[in-house]
PDB file of N, CA and C in Angstrom:
ATOM      1  N   UNK A1395      76.308  -9.535 -10.980  1.00 86.00           N
ATOM      2  CA  UNK A1395      76.187  -8.686 -12.151  1.00 86.00           C
ATOM      3  C   UNK A1395      77.543  -8.608 -12.844  1.00 86.00           C
ATOM      4  N   UNK A1396      77.568  -8.744 -14.169  1.00 89.00           N
ATOM      5  CA  UNK A1396      78.846  -8.747 -14.885  1.00 89.00           C
ATOM      6  C   UNK A1396      79.725  -7.529 -14.609  1.00 89.00           C
ATOM      7  N   UNK A1397      79.155  -6.351 -14.582  1.00 90.00           N
ATOM      8  CA  UNK A1397      79.973  -5.152 -14.373  1.00 90.00           C
ATOM      9  C   UNK A1397      80.459  -5.007 -12.943  1.00 90.00           C
ATOM     10  N   UNK A1398      79.878  -5.768 -12.030  1.00 90.00           N
ATOM     11  CA  UNK A1398      80.293  -5.706 -10.622  1.00 90.00           C
ATOM     12  C   UNK A1398      81.474  -6.620 -10.335  1.00 90.00           C
ATOM     13  N   UNK A1399      81.766  -7.536 -11.249  1.00 89.00           N
ATOM     14  CA  UNK A1399      82.795  -8.552 -10.998  1.00 89.00           C
ATOM     15  C   UNK A1399      84.169  -7.951 -10.695  1.00 89.00           C
ATOM     16  N   UNK A1400      84.476  -6.802 -11.279  1.00 89.00           N
ATOM     17  CA  UNK A1400      85.800  -6.205 -11.086  1.00 89.00           C
ATOM     18  C   UNK A1400      85.862  -5.212  -9.921  1.00 89.00           C
ATOM     19  N   UNK A1401      84.748  -4.994  -9.246  1.00 89.00           N
ATOM     20  CA  UNK A1401      84.708  -4.003  -8.171  1.00 89.00           C
ATOM     21  C   UNK A1401      84.987  -4.651  -6.814  1.00 89.00           C
ATOM     22  N   UNK A1402      85.650  -3.897  -5.945  1.00 88.00           N
ATOM     23  CA  UNK A1402      85.862  -4.391  -4.584  1.00 88.00           C
ATOM     24  C   UNK A1402      84.605  -4.130  -3.743  1.00 88.00           C
ATOM     25  N   UNK A1403      84.558  -4.736  -2.574  1.00 88.00           N
ATOM     26  CA  UNK A1403      83.376  -4.643  -1.712  1.00 88.00           C
ATOM     27  C   UNK A1403      83.054  -3.194  -1.318  1.00 88.00           C
ATOM     28  N   UNK A1404      84.034  -2.385  -0.895  1.00 87.00           N
ATOM     29  CA  UNK A1404      83.683  -1.001  -0.548  1.00 87.00           C
ATOM     30  C   UNK A1404      83.046  -0.230  -1.715  1.00 87.00           C
ATOM     31  N   UNK A1405      83.517  -0.472  -2.924  1.00 85.00           N
ATOM     32  CA  UNK A1405      82.936   0.204  -4.083  1.00 85.00           C
ATOM     33  C   UNK A1405      81.525  -0.294  -4.347  1.00 85.00           C
ATOM     34  N   UNK A1406      81.312  -1.593  -4.204  1.00 84.00           N
ATOM     35  CA  UNK A1406      79.965  -2.144  -4.397  1.00 84.00           C
ATOM     36  C   UNK A1406      78.984  -1.609  -3.365  1.00 84.00           C
ATOM     37  N   UNK A1407      79.435  -1.443  -2.153  1.00 83.00           N
ATOM     38  CA  UNK A1407      78.563  -0.995  -1.070  1.00 83.00           C
ATOM     39  C   UNK A1407      78.451   0.518  -0.974  1.00 83.00           C
ATOM     40  N   UNK A1408      79.144   1.235  -1.816  1.00 80.00           N
ATOM     41  CA  UNK A1408      79.341   2.676  -1.717  1.00 80.00           C
ATOM     42  C   UNK A1408      78.196   3.468  -1.100  1.00 80.00           C
ATOM     43  N   UNK A1409      77.052   3.504  -1.716  1.00 83.00           N
ATOM     44  CA  UNK A1409      75.951   4.345  -1.258  1.00 83.00           C
ATOM     45  C   UNK A1409      74.885   3.584  -0.476  1.00 83.00           C
ATOM     46  N   UNK A1410      75.035   2.294  -0.356  1.00 84.00           N
ATOM     47  CA  UNK A1410      73.992   1.474   0.255  1.00 84.00           C
ATOM     48  C   UNK A1410      73.755   1.826   1.725  1.00 84.00           C
ATOM     49  N   UNK A1411      74.790   1.976   2.564  1.00 87.00           N
ATOM     50  CA  UNK A1411      74.498   2.332   3.965  1.00 87.00           C
ATOM     51  C   UNK A1411      73.697   3.627   4.093  1.00 87.00           C
ATOM     52  N   UNK A1412      74.029   4.622   3.286  1.00 87.00           N
ATOM     53  CA  UNK A1412      73.297   5.889   3.345  1.00 87.00           C
ATOM     54  C   UNK A1412      71.865   5.716   2.839  1.00 87.00           C
ATOM     55  N   UNK A1413      71.677   4.912   1.790  1.00 85.00           N
ATOM     56  CA  UNK A1413      70.322   4.657   1.293  1.00 85.00           C
ATOM     57  C   UNK A1413      69.502   3.937   2.358  1.00 85.00           C
ATOM     58  N   UNK A1414      70.107   2.991   3.070  1.00 85.00           N
ATOM     59  CA  UNK A1414      69.386   2.299   4.144  1.00 85.00           C
ATOM     60  C   UNK A1414      69.019   3.265   5.266  1.00 85.00           C
ATOM     61  N   UNK A1415      69.884   4.232   5.543  1.00 87.00           N
ATOM     62  CA  UNK A1415      69.543   5.274   6.520  1.00 87.00           C
ATOM     63  C   UNK A1415      68.360   6.103   6.025  1.00 87.00           C
ATOM     64  N   UNK A1416      68.354   6.432   4.729  1.00 83.00           N
ATOM     65  CA  UNK A1416      67.242   7.193   4.155  1.00 83.00           C
ATOM     66  C   UNK A1416      65.949   6.390   4.227  1.00 83.00           C
ATOM     67  N   UNK A1417      66.033   5.094   3.991  1.00 80.00           N
ATOM     68  CA  UNK A1417      64.872   4.217   4.091  1.00 80.00           C
ATOM     69  C   UNK A1417      64.378   4.165   5.532  1.00 80.00           C
ATOM     70  N   UNK A1418      65.290   3.987   6.485  1.00 83.00           N
ATOM     71  CA  UNK A1418      64.894   3.931   7.896  1.00 83.00           C
ATOM     72  C   UNK A1418      64.210   5.220   8.323  1.00 83.00           C
ATOM     73  N   UNK A1419      64.732   6.340   7.880  1.00 81.00           N
ATOM     74  CA  UNK A1419      64.123   7.625   8.217  1.00 81.00           C
ATOM     75  C   UNK A1419      62.710   7.718   7.653  1.00 81.00           C
ATOM     76  N   UNK A1420      62.523   7.261   6.425  1.00 77.00           N
ATOM     77  CA  UNK A1420      61.187   7.287   5.813  1.00 77.00           C
ATOM     78  C   UNK A1420      60.211   6.407   6.586  1.00 77.00           C
ATOM     79  N   UNK A1421      60.705   5.308   7.137  1.00 76.00           N
ATOM     80  CA  UNK A1421      59.845   4.406   7.904  1.00 76.00           C
ATOM     81  C   UNK A1421      59.565   4.939   9.311  1.00 76.00           C
ATOM     82  N   UNK A1422      60.527   5.650   9.900  1.00 79.00           N
ATOM     83  CA  UNK A1422      60.405   6.103  11.282  1.00 79.00           C
ATOM     84  C   UNK A1422      59.657   7.410  11.448  1.00 79.00           C
ATOM     85  N   UNK A1423      59.857   8.345  10.525  1.00 75.00           N
ATOM     86  CA  UNK A1423      59.347   9.695  10.731  1.00 75.00           C
ATOM     87  C   UNK A1423      58.506  10.164   9.562  1.00 75.00           C
ATOM     88  N   UNK A1424      57.248  10.448   9.824  1.00 68.00           N
ATOM     89  CA  UNK A1424      56.466  11.066   8.754  1.00 68.00           C
ATOM     90  C   UNK A1424      57.056  12.447   8.444  1.00 68.00           C
ATOM     91  N   UNK A1425      57.003  12.807   7.201  1.00 69.00           N
ATOM     92  CA  UNK A1425      57.585  14.079   6.787  1.00 69.00           C
ATOM     93  C   UNK A1425      56.652  14.760   5.795  1.00 69.00           C
ATOM     94  N   UNK A1426      56.729  16.072   5.782  1.00 69.00           N
ATOM     95  CA  UNK A1426      55.958  16.819   4.782  1.00 69.00           C
ATOM     96  C   UNK A1426      56.622  16.723   3.418  1.00 69.00           C
ATOM     97  N   UNK A1427      57.898  16.376   3.409  1.00 71.00           N
ATOM     98  CA  UNK A1427      58.632  16.213   2.165  1.00 71.00           C
ATOM     99  C   UNK A1427      58.320  14.823   1.603  1.00 71.00           C
ATOM    100  N   UNK A1428      58.103  14.748   0.307  1.00 73.00           N
ATOM    101  CA  UNK A1428      57.806  13.450  -0.292  1.00 73.00           C
ATOM    102  C   UNK A1428      59.075  12.610  -0.368  1.00 73.00           C
ATOM    103  N   UNK A1429      58.889  11.319  -0.553  1.00 74.00           N
ATOM    104  CA  UNK A1429      60.034  10.418  -0.709  1.00 74.00           C
ATOM    105  C   UNK A1429      60.886  10.859  -1.895  1.00 74.00           C
ATOM    106  N   UNK A1430      60.234  11.243  -2.985  1.00 71.00           N
ATOM    107  CA  UNK A1430      60.971  11.688  -4.169  1.00 71.00           C
ATOM    108  C   UNK A1430      61.834  12.909  -3.855  1.00 71.00           C
ATOM    109  N   UNK A1431      61.277  13.858  -3.121  1.00 75.00           N
ATOM    110  CA  UNK A1431      62.039  15.063  -2.773  1.00 75.00           C
ATOM    111  C   UNK A1431      63.225  14.721  -1.871  1.00 75.00           C
ATOM    112  N   UNK A1432      63.009  13.841  -0.915  1.00 75.00           N
ATOM    113  CA  UNK A1432      64.080  13.439   0.003  1.00 75.00           C
ATOM    114  C   UNK A1432      65.204  12.748  -0.749  1.00 75.00           C
ATOM    115  N   UNK A1433      64.858  11.811  -1.619  1.00 79.00           N
ATOM    116  CA  UNK A1433      65.884  11.028  -2.319  1.00 79.00           C
ATOM    117  C   UNK A1433      66.609  11.837  -3.387  1.00 79.00           C
ATOM    118  N   UNK A1434      65.955  12.831  -3.945  1.00 79.00           N
ATOM    119  CA  UNK A1434      66.607  13.655  -4.966  1.00 79.00           C
ATOM    120  C   UNK A1434      67.854  14.311  -4.384  1.00 79.00           C
ATOM    121  N   UNK A1435      67.798  14.638  -3.091  1.00 81.00           N
ATOM    122  CA  UNK A1435      68.955  15.225  -2.407  1.00 81.00           C
ATOM    123  C   UNK A1435      69.818  14.146  -1.749  1.00 81.00           C
ATOM    124  N   UNK A1436      69.432  12.891  -1.889  1.00 81.00           N
ATOM    125  CA  UNK A1436      70.131  11.793  -1.232  1.00 81.00           C
ATOM    126  C   UNK A1436      71.110  11.081  -2.138  1.00 81.00           C
ATOM    127  N   UNK A1437      71.240   9.786  -1.925  1.00 86.00           N
ATOM    128  CA  UNK A1437      72.285   9.005  -2.581  1.00 86.00           C
ATOM    129  C   UNK A1437      71.962   8.488  -3.982  1.00 86.00           C
ATOM    130  N   UNK A1438      70.704   8.246  -4.365  1.00 90.00           N
ATOM    131  CA  UNK A1438      70.470   7.622  -5.671  1.00 90.00           C
ATOM    132  C   UNK A1438      71.056   8.365  -6.883  1.00 90.00           C
ATOM    133  N   UNK A1439      70.944   9.693  -6.969  1.00 90.00           N
ATOM    134  CA  UNK A1439      71.575  10.340  -8.128  1.00 90.00           C
ATOM    135  C   UNK A1439      73.085  10.110  -8.183  1.00 90.00           C
ATOM    136  N   UNK A1440      73.746  10.201  -7.029  1.00 90.00           N
ATOM    137  CA  UNK A1440      75.189   9.945  -6.973  1.00 90.00           C
ATOM    138  C   UNK A1440      75.503   8.503  -7.370  1.00 90.00           C
ATOM    139  N   UNK A1441      74.642   7.590  -6.936  1.00 91.00           N
ATOM    140  CA  UNK A1441      74.844   6.174  -7.221  1.00 91.00           C
ATOM    141  C   UNK A1441      74.760   5.921  -8.735  1.00 91.00           C
ATOM    142  N   UNK A1442      73.801   6.558  -9.396  1.00 93.00           N
ATOM    143  CA  UNK A1442      73.671   6.393 -10.846  1.00 93.00           C
ATOM    144  C   UNK A1442      74.904   6.868 -11.587  1.00 93.00           C
ATOM    145  N   UNK A1443      75.444   8.001 -11.160  1.00 94.00           N
ATOM    146  CA  UNK A1443      76.663   8.529 -11.784  1.00 94.00           C
ATOM    147  C   UNK A1443      77.836   7.582 -11.536  1.00 94.00           C
ATOM    148  N   UNK A1444      77.960   7.122 -10.289  1.00 92.00           N
ATOM    149  CA  UNK A1444      79.058   6.216  -9.948  1.00 92.00           C
ATOM    150  C   UNK A1444      78.977   4.930 -10.764  1.00 92.00           C
ATOM    151  N   UNK A1445      77.777   4.390 -10.908  1.00 93.00           N
ATOM    152  CA  UNK A1445      77.648   3.139 -11.653  1.00 93.00           C
ATOM    153  C   UNK A1445      77.906   3.347 -13.148  1.00 93.00           C
ATOM    154  N   UNK A1446      77.593   4.498 -13.675  1.00 95.00           N
ATOM    155  CA  UNK A1446      77.954   4.812 -15.065  1.00 95.00           C
ATOM    156  C   UNK A1446      79.475   4.782 -15.196  1.00 95.00           C
ATOM    157  N   UNK A1447      80.159   5.425 -14.244  1.00 93.00           N
ATOM    158  CA  UNK A1447      81.622   5.456 -14.266  1.00 93.00           C
ATOM    159  C   UNK A1447      82.225   4.067 -14.059  1.00 93.00           C
ATOM    160  N   UNK A1448      81.488   3.200 -13.342  1.00 93.00           N
ATOM    161  CA  UNK A1448      81.952   1.825 -13.115  1.00 93.00           C
ATOM    162  C   UNK A1448      81.674   0.908 -14.302  1.00 93.00           C
ATOM    163  N   UNK A1449      80.958   1.404 -15.318  1.00 94.00           N
ATOM    164  CA  UNK A1449      80.682   0.608 -16.507  1.00 94.00           C
ATOM    165  C   UNK A1449      79.402  -0.206 -16.456  1.00 94.00           C
ATOM    166  N   UNK A1450      78.529   0.064 -15.484  1.00 94.00           N
ATOM    167  CA  UNK A1450      77.251  -0.640 -15.406  1.00 94.00           C
ATOM    168  C   UNK A1450      76.323  -0.153 -16.512  1.00 94.00           C
ATOM    169  N   UNK A1451      75.509  -1.057 -17.038  1.00 95.00           N
ATOM    170  CA  UNK A1451      74.443  -0.601 -17.924  1.00 95.00           C
ATOM    171  C   UNK A1451      73.193  -0.359 -17.076  1.00 95.00           C
ATOM    172  N   UNK A1452      72.173   0.222 -17.676  1.00 95.00           N
ATOM    173  CA  UNK A1452      70.971   0.593 -16.924  1.00 95.00           C
ATOM    174  C   UNK A1452      70.309  -0.624 -16.289  1.00 95.00           C
ATOM    175  N   UNK A1453      70.269  -1.739 -17.000  1.00 96.00           N
ATOM    176  CA  UNK A1453      69.659  -2.946 -16.417  1.00 96.00           C
ATOM    177  C   UNK A1453      70.377  -3.379 -15.149  1.00 96.00           C
ATOM    178  N   UNK A1454      71.694  -3.260 -15.152  1.00 95.00           N
ATOM    179  CA  UNK A1454      72.452  -3.644 -13.965  1.00 95.00           C
ATOM    180  C   UNK A1454      72.178  -2.704 -12.787  1.00 95.00           C
ATOM    181  N   UNK A1455      71.979  -1.427 -13.080  1.00 94.00           N
ATOM    182  CA  UNK A1455      71.633  -0.470 -12.017  1.00 94.00           C
ATOM    183  C   UNK A1455      70.297  -0.865 -11.393  1.00 94.00           C
ATOM    184  N   UNK A1456      69.322  -1.175 -12.226  1.00 96.00           N
ATOM    185  CA  UNK A1456      68.010  -1.602 -11.730  1.00 96.00           C
ATOM    186  C   UNK A1456      68.143  -2.917 -10.961  1.00 96.00           C
ATOM    187  N   UNK A1457      68.884  -3.850 -11.508  1.00 95.00           N
ATOM    188  CA  UNK A1457      69.066  -5.147 -10.850  1.00 95.00           C
ATOM    189  C   UNK A1457      69.701  -4.991  -9.478  1.00 95.00           C
ATOM    190  N   UNK A1458      70.658  -4.086  -9.385  1.00 93.00           N
ATOM    191  CA  UNK A1458      71.338  -3.879  -8.109  1.00 93.00           C
ATOM    192  C   UNK A1458      70.348  -3.454  -7.021  1.00 93.00           C
ATOM    193  N   UNK A1459      69.455  -2.533  -7.349  1.00 92.00           N
ATOM    194  CA  UNK A1459      68.442  -2.103  -6.382  1.00 92.00           C
ATOM    195  C   UNK A1459      67.461  -3.227  -6.070  1.00 92.00           C
ATOM    196  N   UNK A1460      67.134  -4.031  -7.057  1.00 94.00           N
ATOM    197  CA  UNK A1460      66.217  -5.141  -6.802  1.00 94.00           C
ATOM    198  C   UNK A1460      66.865  -6.227  -5.954  1.00 94.00           C
ATOM    199  N   UNK A1461      68.176  -6.404  -6.093  1.00 93.00           N
ATOM    200  CA  UNK A1461      68.899  -7.315  -5.205  1.00 93.00           C
ATOM    201  C   UNK A1461      68.813  -6.785  -3.772  1.00 93.00           C
ATOM    202  N   UNK A1462      69.000  -5.479  -3.611  1.00 91.00           N
ATOM    203  CA  UNK A1462      68.885  -4.864  -2.295  1.00 91.00           C
ATOM    204  C   UNK A1462      67.479  -5.068  -1.726  1.00 91.00           C
ATOM    205  N   UNK A1463      66.462  -4.896  -2.552  1.00 92.00           N
ATOM    206  CA  UNK A1463      65.073  -5.102  -2.114  1.00 92.00           C
ATOM    207  C   UNK A1463      64.918  -6.525  -1.563  1.00 92.00           C
ATOM    208  N   UNK A1464      65.441  -7.506  -2.289  1.00 94.00           N
ATOM    209  CA  UNK A1464      65.373  -8.890  -1.840  1.00 94.00           C
ATOM    210  C   UNK A1464      66.110  -9.098  -0.529  1.00 94.00           C
ATOM    211  N   UNK A1465      67.264  -8.452  -0.379  1.00 92.00           N
ATOM    212  CA  UNK A1465      68.031  -8.569   0.861  1.00 92.00           C
ATOM    213  C   UNK A1465      67.267  -7.989   2.050  1.00 92.00           C
ATOM    214  N   UNK A1466      66.618  -6.855   1.846  1.00 91.00           N
ATOM    215  CA  UNK A1466      65.827  -6.247   2.928  1.00 91.00           C
ATOM    216  C   UNK A1466      64.682  -7.178   3.317  1.00 91.00           C
ATOM    217  N   UNK A1467      63.999  -7.740   2.321  1.00 91.00           N
ATOM    218  CA  UNK A1467      62.907  -8.680   2.613  1.00 91.00           C
ATOM    219  C   UNK A1467      63.430  -9.911   3.350  1.00 91.00           C
ATOM    220  N   UNK A1468      64.562 -10.466   2.895  1.00 94.00           N
ATOM    221  CA  UNK A1468      65.143 -11.643   3.549  1.00 94.00           C
ATOM    222  C   UNK A1468      65.534 -11.342   4.992  1.00 94.00           C
ATOM    223  N   UNK A1469      66.152 -10.188   5.216  1.00 92.00           N
ATOM    224  CA  UNK A1469      66.569  -9.799   6.562  1.00 92.00           C
ATOM    225  C   UNK A1469      65.361  -9.642   7.479  1.00 92.00           C
ATOM    226  N   UNK A1470      64.321  -9.006   6.984  1.00 91.00           N
ATOM    227  CA  UNK A1470      63.102  -8.851   7.778  1.00 91.00           C
ATOM    228  C   UNK A1470      62.530 -10.221   8.142  1.00 91.00           C
ATOM    229  N   UNK A1471      62.484 -11.106   7.174  1.00 92.00           N
ATOM    230  CA  UNK A1471      61.947 -12.443   7.413  1.00 92.00           C
ATOM    231  C   UNK A1471      62.791 -13.206   8.437  1.00 92.00           C
ATOM    232  N   UNK A1472      64.108 -13.101   8.323  1.00 95.00           N
ATOM    233  CA  UNK A1472      65.000 -13.777   9.273  1.00 95.00           C
ATOM    234  C   UNK A1472      64.779 -13.307  10.703  1.00 95.00           C
ATOM    235  N   UNK A1473      64.322 -12.073  10.860  1.00 93.00           N
ATOM    236  CA  UNK A1473      64.101 -11.499  12.187  1.00 93.00           C
ATOM    237  C   UNK A1473      62.617 -11.463  12.559  1.00 93.00           C
ATOM    238  N   UNK A1474      61.825 -12.253  11.851  1.00 92.00           N
ATOM    239  CA  UNK A1474      60.378 -12.344  12.111  1.00 92.00           C
ATOM    240  C   UNK A1474      59.683 -10.987  12.078  1.00 92.00           C
ATOM    241  N   UNK A1475      60.142 -10.127  11.174  1.00 87.00           N
ATOM    242  CA  UNK A1475      59.490  -8.834  10.955  1.00 87.00           C
ATOM    243  C   UNK A1475      58.609  -8.947   9.724  1.00 87.00           C
ATOM    244  N   UNK A1476      57.448  -8.392   9.833  1.00 83.00           N
ATOM    245  CA  UNK A1476      56.509  -8.463   8.720  1.00 83.00           C
ATOM    246  C   UNK A1476      56.543  -7.161   7.934  1.00 83.00           C
ATOM    247  N   UNK A1477      56.903  -7.257   6.673  1.00 83.00           N
ATOM    248  CA  UNK A1477      56.859  -6.087   5.799  1.00 83.00           C
ATOM    249  C   UNK A1477      55.531  -6.116   5.051  1.00 83.00           C
ATOM    250  N   UNK A1478      54.553  -5.469   5.642  1.00 85.00           N
ATOM    251  CA  UNK A1478      53.242  -5.405   5.017  1.00 85.00           C
ATOM    252  C   UNK A1478      52.619  -4.062   5.344  1.00 85.00           C
ATOM    253  N   UNK A1479      51.514  -3.800   4.738  1.00 86.00           N
ATOM    254  CA  UNK A1479      50.830  -2.536   5.002  1.00 86.00           C
ATOM    255  C   UNK A1479      51.670  -1.345   4.613  1.00 86.00           C
ATOM    256  N   UNK A1480      51.650  -0.325   5.467  1.00 83.00           N
ATOM    257  CA  UNK A1480      52.329   0.937   5.161  1.00 83.00           C
ATOM    258  C   UNK A1480      53.844   0.752   5.018  1.00 83.00           C
ATOM    259  N   UNK A1481      54.461  -0.073   5.879  1.00 82.00           N
ATOM    260  CA  UNK A1481      55.916  -0.265   5.777  1.00 82.00           C
ATOM    261  C   UNK A1481      56.297  -0.913   4.451  1.00 82.00           C
ATOM    262  N   UNK A1482      55.487  -1.846   3.973  1.00 86.00           N
ATOM    263  CA  UNK A1482      55.718  -2.487   2.676  1.00 86.00           C
ATOM    264  C   UNK A1482      55.666  -1.447   1.553  1.00 86.00           C
ATOM    265  N   UNK A1483      54.661  -0.581   1.621  1.00 85.00           N
ATOM    266  CA  UNK A1483      54.513   0.433   0.573  1.00 85.00           C
ATOM    267  C   UNK A1483      55.631   1.473   0.632  1.00 85.00           C
ATOM    268  N   UNK A1484      56.042   1.862   1.824  1.00 83.00           N
ATOM    269  CA  UNK A1484      57.140   2.829   1.949  1.00 83.00           C
ATOM    270  C   UNK A1484      58.429   2.230   1.401  1.00 83.00           C
ATOM    271  N   UNK A1485      58.734   0.993   1.782  1.00 86.00           N
ATOM    272  CA  UNK A1485      59.933   0.328   1.274  1.00 86.00           C
ATOM    273  C   UNK A1485      59.948   0.334  -0.247  1.00 86.00           C
ATOM    274  N   UNK A1486      58.855  -0.069  -0.842  1.00 88.00           N
ATOM    275  CA  UNK A1486      58.804  -0.135  -2.301  1.00 88.00           C
ATOM    276  C   UNK A1486      58.832   1.236  -2.955  1.00 88.00           C
ATOM    277  N   UNK A1487      58.194   2.226  -2.348  1.00 87.00           N
ATOM    278  CA  UNK A1487      58.254   3.586  -2.915  1.00 87.00           C
ATOM    279  C   UNK A1487      59.676   4.126  -2.850  1.00 87.00           C
ATOM    280  N   UNK A1488      60.364   3.916  -1.731  1.00 87.00           N
ATOM    281  CA  UNK A1488      61.740   4.399  -1.599  1.00 87.00           C
ATOM    282  C   UNK A1488      62.637   3.736  -2.641  1.00 87.00           C
ATOM    283  N   UNK A1489      62.553   2.418  -2.750  1.00 90.00           N
ATOM    284  CA  UNK A1489      63.423   1.727  -3.703  1.00 90.00           C
ATOM    285  C   UNK A1489      63.050   2.023  -5.149  1.00 90.00           C
ATOM    286  N   UNK A1490      61.766   2.122  -5.451  1.00 92.00           N
ATOM    287  CA  UNK A1490      61.362   2.461  -6.817  1.00 92.00           C
ATOM    288  C   UNK A1490      61.814   3.869  -7.196  1.00 92.00           C
ATOM    289  N   UNK A1491      61.685   4.802  -6.273  1.00 90.00           N
ATOM    290  CA  UNK A1491      62.133   6.167  -6.544  1.00 90.00           C
ATOM    291  C   UNK A1491      63.653   6.208  -6.670  1.00 90.00           C
ATOM    292  N   UNK A1492      64.351   5.449  -5.834  1.00 91.00           N
ATOM    293  CA  UNK A1492      65.812   5.378  -5.919  1.00 91.00           C
ATOM    294  C   UNK A1492      66.236   4.832  -7.276  1.00 91.00           C
ATOM    295  N   UNK A1493      65.568   3.800  -7.742  1.00 94.00           N
ATOM    296  CA  UNK A1493      65.862   3.240  -9.064  1.00 94.00           C
ATOM    297  C   UNK A1493      65.683   4.307 -10.132  1.00 94.00           C
ATOM    298  N   UNK A1494      64.554   4.987 -10.088  1.00 94.00           N
ATOM    299  CA  UNK A1494      64.273   6.004 -11.096  1.00 94.00           C
ATOM    300  C   UNK A1494      65.319   7.104 -11.125  1.00 94.00           C
ATOM    301  N   UNK A1495      65.704   7.591  -9.947  1.00 93.00           N
ATOM    302  CA  UNK A1495      66.706   8.652  -9.885  1.00 93.00           C
ATOM    303  C   UNK A1495      68.083   8.178 -10.321  1.00 93.00           C
ATOM    304  N   UNK A1496      68.464   6.977  -9.903  1.00 94.00           N
ATOM    305  CA  UNK A1496      69.772   6.434 -10.317  1.00 94.00           C
ATOM    306  C   UNK A1496      69.820   6.219 -11.826  1.00 94.00           C
ATOM    307  N   UNK A1497      68.748   5.692 -12.384  1.00 95.00           N
ATOM    308  CA  UNK A1497      68.700   5.458 -13.834  1.00 95.00           C
ATOM    309  C   UNK A1497      68.713   6.798 -14.578  1.00 95.00           C
ATOM    310  N   UNK A1498      67.992   7.763 -14.066  1.00 95.00           N
ATOM    311  CA  UNK A1498      67.954   9.086 -14.708  1.00 95.00           C
ATOM    312  C   UNK A1498      69.345   9.691 -14.784  1.00 95.00           C
ATOM    313  N   UNK A1499      70.077   9.692 -13.660  1.00 94.00           N
ATOM    314  CA  UNK A1499      71.418  10.297 -13.687  1.00 94.00           C
ATOM    315  C   UNK A1499      72.403   9.431 -14.474  1.00 94.00           C
ATOM    316  N   UNK A1500      72.219   8.136 -14.444  1.00 95.00           N
ATOM    317  CA  UNK A1500      73.068   7.235 -15.240  1.00 95.00           C
ATOM    318  C   UNK A1500      72.901   7.554 -16.732  1.00 95.00           C
ATOM    319  N   UNK A1501      71.670   7.733 -17.151  1.00 93.00           N
ATOM    320  CA  UNK A1501      71.378   8.003 -18.559  1.00 93.00           C
ATOM    321  C   UNK A1501      71.873   9.394 -18.985  1.00 93.00           C
ATOM    322  N   UNK A1502      71.771  10.347 -18.075  1.00 92.00           N
ATOM    323  CA  UNK A1502      72.221  11.714 -18.419  1.00 92.00           C
ATOM    324  C   UNK A1502      73.714  11.744 -18.600  1.00 92.00           C
TER     325      UNK A1502
END
């Protein structure tokens, strides 16, 4: 992504480990709290603000999450894990909600 070219690796990875923890929790433990409620208090809003400050446009914020989605799918495939059924839907709901929240705070 053009706006990522000037960033160092720690800045690029900033919220990703925590988002992956949030994703793992959503996959491991059913909760009465919705994914949207969990993520609203999580990393995506902070990520949107950070990427605004880093000079990313909204398309780049969305692209960044979609790159992450591809990486998760590739990693699962490399380890012979099947992302289908409920786990597939949870993964996509978490990432789609994360995109929405990051874009919302980026735009604000």
